[in-house]
Short mmCIF file of C-alpha atoms in Angstrom, two decimals:
data_model
loop_
_atom_site.label_atom_id
_atom_site.label_comp_id
_atom_site.label_asym_id
_atom_site.label_seq_id
_atom_site.Cartn_x
_atom_site.Cartn_y
_atom_site.Cartn_z
CA ASP A 131 0.00 0.00 0.00
CA ALA A 132 1.02 3.58 -0.63
CA LYS A 133 2.59 5.35 2.35
CA THR A 134 1.15 8.72 1.37
CA THR A 135 -2.18 10.53 1.50
CA GLN A 136 -3.20 13.06 -1.14
CA PRO A 137 -6.45 14.88 -1.91
CA PRO A 138 -8.21 13.21 -4.84
CA SER A 139 -8.60 16.40 -6.85
CA MET A 140 -7.66 20.08 -6.96
CA ASP A 141 -8.40 23.02 -9.23
CA CYS A 142 -6.09 25.85 -10.20
CA ALA A 143 -6.46 28.88 -12.43
CA GLU A 144 -3.99 29.22 -15.28
CA GLY A 145 -1.05 31.42 -14.31
CA ARG A 146 -1.53 30.93 -10.59
CA ALA A 147 0.58 28.77 -8.32
CA ALA A 148 -0.60 25.21 -7.77
CA ASN A 149 0.20 23.85 -4.31
CA LEU A 150 -0.29 20.11 -4.03
CA PRO A 151 -0.12 18.67 -0.50
CA CYS A 152 0.98 15.22 0.57
CA ASN A 153 0.96 13.56 3.99
CA HIS A 154 3.55 10.89 4.79
CA SER A 155 3.46 10.65 8.56
CA THR A 156 5.19 7.24 8.72
CA ILE A 157 8.20 8.21 6.61
CA SER A 158 11.49 6.82 7.89
CA GLY A 159 14.77 8.67 8.13
CA ASN A 160 16.31 7.47 4.88
CA GLU A 161 13.21 7.51 2.69
CA TYR A 162 12.92 10.07 -0.06
CA VAL A 163 9.82 11.93 -1.19
CA TYR A 164 9.30 11.65 -4.96
CA TRP A 165 6.78 13.43 -7.13
CA TYR A 166 5.64 12.19 -10.51
CA ARG A 167 2.82 13.28 -12.76
CA GLN A 168 0.87 11.49 -15.44
CA ILE A 169 -0.82 13.33 -18.24
CA HIS A 170 -3.75 11.46 -19.75
CA SER A 171 -2.73 8.38 -21.78
CA GLN A 172 0.99 8.97 -21.22
CA GLY A 173 3.56 7.33 -18.95
CA PRO A 174 4.38 8.95 -15.61
CA GLN A 175 6.90 11.77 -15.70
CA TYR A 176 9.45 12.34 -12.93
CA ILE A 177 9.20 15.85 -11.46
CA ILE A 178 11.37 16.19 -8.38
CA HIS A 179 12.48 14.45 -5.22
CA GLY A 180 13.96 15.35 -1.84
CA LEU A 181 15.11 13.94 1.46
CA LYS A 182 15.13 16.73 4.03
CA ASN A 183 15.83 20.03 2.35
CA ASN A 184 13.57 21.98 0.06
CA GLU A 185 14.34 21.40 -3.61
CA THR A 186 13.73 23.38 -6.77
CA ASN A 187 14.21 22.56 -10.43
CA GLU A 188 12.93 23.89 -13.72
CA MET A 189 9.57 22.18 -13.26
CA ALA A 190 8.64 22.69 -9.64
CA SER A 191 9.60 23.28 -6.02
CA LEU A 192 9.32 20.74 -3.24
CA ILE A 193 8.78 21.93 0.32
CA ILE A 194 9.27 19.30 3.04
CA THR A 195 8.26 20.10 6.61
CA GLU A 196 10.91 19.97 9.29
CA ASP A 197 9.43 16.80 10.82
CA ARG A 198 9.23 15.32 7.27
CA LYS A 199 5.66 14.18 7.85
CA SER A 200 4.27 16.20 4.97
CA SER A 201 5.34 17.98 1.82
CA THR A 202 4.01 20.34 -0.81
CA LEU A 203 4.72 20.37 -4.51
CA ILE A 204 4.55 23.86 -5.97
CA LEU A 205 4.04 24.61 -9.64
CA PRO A 206 4.73 28.36 -9.62
CA HIS A 207 2.79 29.37 -12.73
CA ALA A 208 0.40 26.61 -13.74
CA THR A 209 -0.48 26.19 -17.40
CA LEU A 210 -3.18 24.14 -19.08
CA ARG A 211 -0.52 21.55 -19.92
CA ASP A 212 0.01 20.95 -16.20
CA THR A 213 -3.41 19.26 -16.00
CA ALA A 214 -2.50 15.74 -14.87
CA VAL A 215 -2.59 13.25 -12.01
CA TYR A 216 0.18 14.04 -9.52
CA TYR A 217 1.63 11.24 -7.43
CA CYS A 218 3.54 11.69 -4.19
CA ILE A 219 5.65 8.60 -3.39
CA VAL A 220 7.86 7.73 -0.44
CA GLU A 221 10.61 5.19 -1.13
CA TYR A 222 14.21 4.33 -0.36
CA GLY A 223 16.34 5.76 -3.13
CA ASN A 224 19.87 6.04 -1.91
CA SER A 225 20.87 2.75 -3.52
CA GLY A 226 19.84 4.08 -6.93
CA TYR A 227 17.03 1.53 -7.04
CA SER A 228 13.46 1.68 -5.83
CA THR A 229 10.19 0.01 -6.74
CA LEU A 230 7.73 2.85 -6.74
CA THR A 231 4.43 2.33 -4.91
CA PHE A 232 1.88 4.62 -6.50
CA GLY A 233 -1.36 5.61 -4.79
CA LYS A 234 -4.25 7.22 -6.62
CA GLY A 235 -2.66 10.65 -6.65
CA THR A 236 -4.24 14.09 -7.02
CA MET A 237 -6.01 15.03 -10.24
CA LEU A 238 -5.01 18.65 -10.88
CA LEU A 239 -7.26 20.53 -13.28
CA VAL A 240 -5.86 23.83 -14.55
CA SER A 241 -8.54 26.05 -16.03
CA PRO A 242 -8.30 29.17 -18.22
CA ASP B 125 14.50 11.39 -28.88
CA THR B 126 16.55 9.37 -26.41
CA GLY B 127 13.78 8.54 -23.95
CA VAL B 128 12.31 5.16 -23.09
CA SER B 129 10.42 3.62 -26.00
CA GLN B 130 7.84 0.84 -26.00
CA ASP B 131 6.38 -1.22 -28.80
CA PRO B 132 3.61 -1.68 -29.69
CA ARG B 133 1.67 1.26 -28.30
CA HIS B 134 -1.61 -0.60 -28.57
CA LYS B 135 -2.43 -4.30 -28.76
CA ILE B 136 -5.82 -5.96 -29.08
CA THR B 137 -5.87 -9.71 -28.66
CA LYS B 138 -8.35 -12.48 -28.09
CA ARG B 139 -8.50 -14.31 -24.79
CA GLY B 140 -6.11 -17.24 -24.73
CA GLN B 141 -3.56 -15.74 -27.13
CA ASN B 142 0.02 -14.93 -26.23
CA VAL B 143 1.37 -11.38 -26.49
CA THR B 144 4.85 -9.90 -26.22
CA PHE B 145 5.80 -6.30 -25.53
CA ARG B 146 9.18 -4.66 -25.99
CA CYS B 147 10.88 -1.90 -24.03
CA ASP B 148 14.00 0.00 -25.03
CA PRO B 149 15.39 1.92 -22.04
CA ILE B 150 17.53 5.04 -22.08
CA SER B 151 20.84 3.74 -23.41
CA GLU B 152 23.07 4.37 -20.41
CA HIS B 153 20.53 3.12 -17.84
CA ASN B 154 21.26 -0.31 -16.44
CA ARG B 155 18.11 -0.54 -14.30
CA LEU B 156 14.80 -1.45 -15.94
CA TYR B 157 11.33 -1.81 -14.43
CA TRP B 158 7.93 -3.03 -15.62
CA TYR B 159 4.66 -1.73 -14.16
CA ARG B 160 1.01 -2.37 -14.91
CA GLN B 161 -1.73 0.23 -14.67
CA THR B 162 -5.47 -0.42 -14.75
CA LEU B 163 -8.10 2.23 -15.29
CA GLY B 164 -8.35 4.73 -12.45
CA GLN B 165 -5.44 3.28 -10.51
CA GLY B 166 -1.80 4.22 -10.17
CA PRO B 167 0.86 2.01 -11.74
CA GLU B 168 1.75 -1.22 -9.91
CA PHE B 169 5.26 -2.67 -9.89
CA LEU B 170 5.74 -5.98 -11.71
CA THR B 171 9.46 -6.69 -12.01
CA TYR B 172 12.95 -5.18 -11.95
CA PHE B 173 16.16 -5.86 -13.86
CA GLN B 174 19.67 -4.73 -13.16
CA ASN B 175 21.51 -5.29 -16.40
CA GLU B 176 20.38 -8.77 -17.54
CA ALA B 177 19.56 -10.07 -14.05
CA GLN B 178 15.94 -10.11 -12.92
CA LEU B 179 16.34 -9.18 -9.27
CA GLU B 180 12.79 -8.64 -8.07
CA LYS B 181 9.34 -9.88 -9.05
CA SER B 182 6.01 -8.78 -7.63
CA ARG B 183 3.41 -11.33 -6.58
CA LEU B 184 1.33 -9.73 -9.34
CA LEU B 185 3.61 -11.46 -11.86
CA SER B 186 1.77 -14.75 -12.24
CA ASP B 187 3.17 -17.83 -13.95
CA ARG B 188 1.66 -16.66 -17.23
CA PHE B 189 3.95 -13.62 -17.23
CA SER B 190 7.62 -13.76 -18.12
CA ALA B 191 10.10 -10.97 -18.61
CA GLU B 192 13.60 -11.04 -20.07
CA ARG B 193 16.45 -8.66 -20.67
CA PRO B 194 18.91 -10.93 -22.47
CA LYS B 195 21.77 -8.56 -23.18
CA GLY B 196 21.10 -5.98 -20.56
CA SER B 197 19.65 -3.58 -23.10
CA PHE B 198 16.06 -3.97 -24.32
CA SER B 199 13.51 -6.03 -22.39
CA THR B 200 10.47 -8.08 -23.34
CA LEU B 201 7.38 -8.89 -21.33
CA GLU B 202 5.36 -11.88 -22.48
CA ILE B 203 1.89 -12.81 -21.33
CA GLN B 204 0.74 -16.32 -22.15
CA ARG B 205 -2.91 -17.41 -22.40
CA THR B 206 -4.18 -13.89 -21.93
CA GLU B 207 -7.27 -13.27 -19.80
CA GLN B 208 -9.64 -10.33 -19.81
CA GLY B 209 -8.20 -9.26 -16.47
CA ASP B 210 -4.86 -8.69 -18.18
CA SER B 211 -6.31 -5.67 -19.98
CA ALA B 212 -4.22 -2.75 -18.76
CA MET B 213 -1.47 -0.31 -19.65
CA TYR B 214 1.97 -1.91 -19.36
CA LEU B 215 4.64 0.63 -18.53
CA CYS B 216 8.40 0.33 -18.70
CA ALA B 217 10.82 2.59 -16.86
CA SER B 218 14.57 2.87 -16.56
CA SER B 219 16.98 4.53 -14.19
CA PRO B 220 20.74 5.07 -13.97
CA GLU B 221 22.87 3.15 -11.50
CA GLU B 222 24.20 6.30 -9.94
CA GLY B 223 20.86 8.03 -9.50
CA THR B 224 18.80 8.44 -6.36
CA GLY B 225 15.85 6.38 -7.44
CA GLU B 226 14.15 8.59 -10.00
CA GLN B 227 12.74 6.60 -12.90
CA TYR B 228 12.00 7.58 -16.48
CA PHE B 229 8.92 6.04 -18.01
CA GLY B 230 8.02 5.10 -21.53
CA PRO B 231 4.63 5.84 -23.13
CA GLY B 232 3.26 2.41 -22.28
CA THR B 233 1.58 -0.40 -24.22
CA ARG B 234 -2.20 -0.48 -23.95
CA LEU B 235 -3.41 -4.11 -23.97
CA THR B 236 -7.05 -4.97 -24.60
CA VAL B 237 -8.10 -8.61 -24.26
CA THR B 238 -11.44 -9.40 -25.87
#
């Protein structure tokens, strides 16, 4: 079973920031938080991951709380093409190998 | 495009037939994964290869399923005696040995068993 809890759906206006929450209260010290998204009829796309510190890349920012029990994925300026299912996943990753356990994710709908 | 590729993209077959799917990972990635995704659900892990060695198999991988990666490059997933419950999207992903677990997925093969 997935180790994370996400809202089933969220809405966002185009051009605004999308903040997607994720709870992972049972995360262990060496487990990473990964975010993927899946646009309709495509394979999942890796977005970002982190261990303790906040992370930012060209796609998004990841904010992890100090106790690591929750995180937020931020898409700073959402576009219509960001409409997708977003998955938050907690797994061991420091060996370079992990079998991802996907939940149902959050369906983000970006509207004009 | 140097991403993960899968072939075919769509396959329709009759119950009881055998099907085989192919995955070509990103060329420098030695780790390869297969997942299955049914409608409305997230992907579920099936099996994992490091180079040509199959190191992990999910209990979802019944005896009718077999996967190979003979030369540590492309991989095949075969389903024998297909059943209607096998209808799903079959996804392949790859990752580099030196990474921190992030995986890169192909577009998937959509299987429909009639």
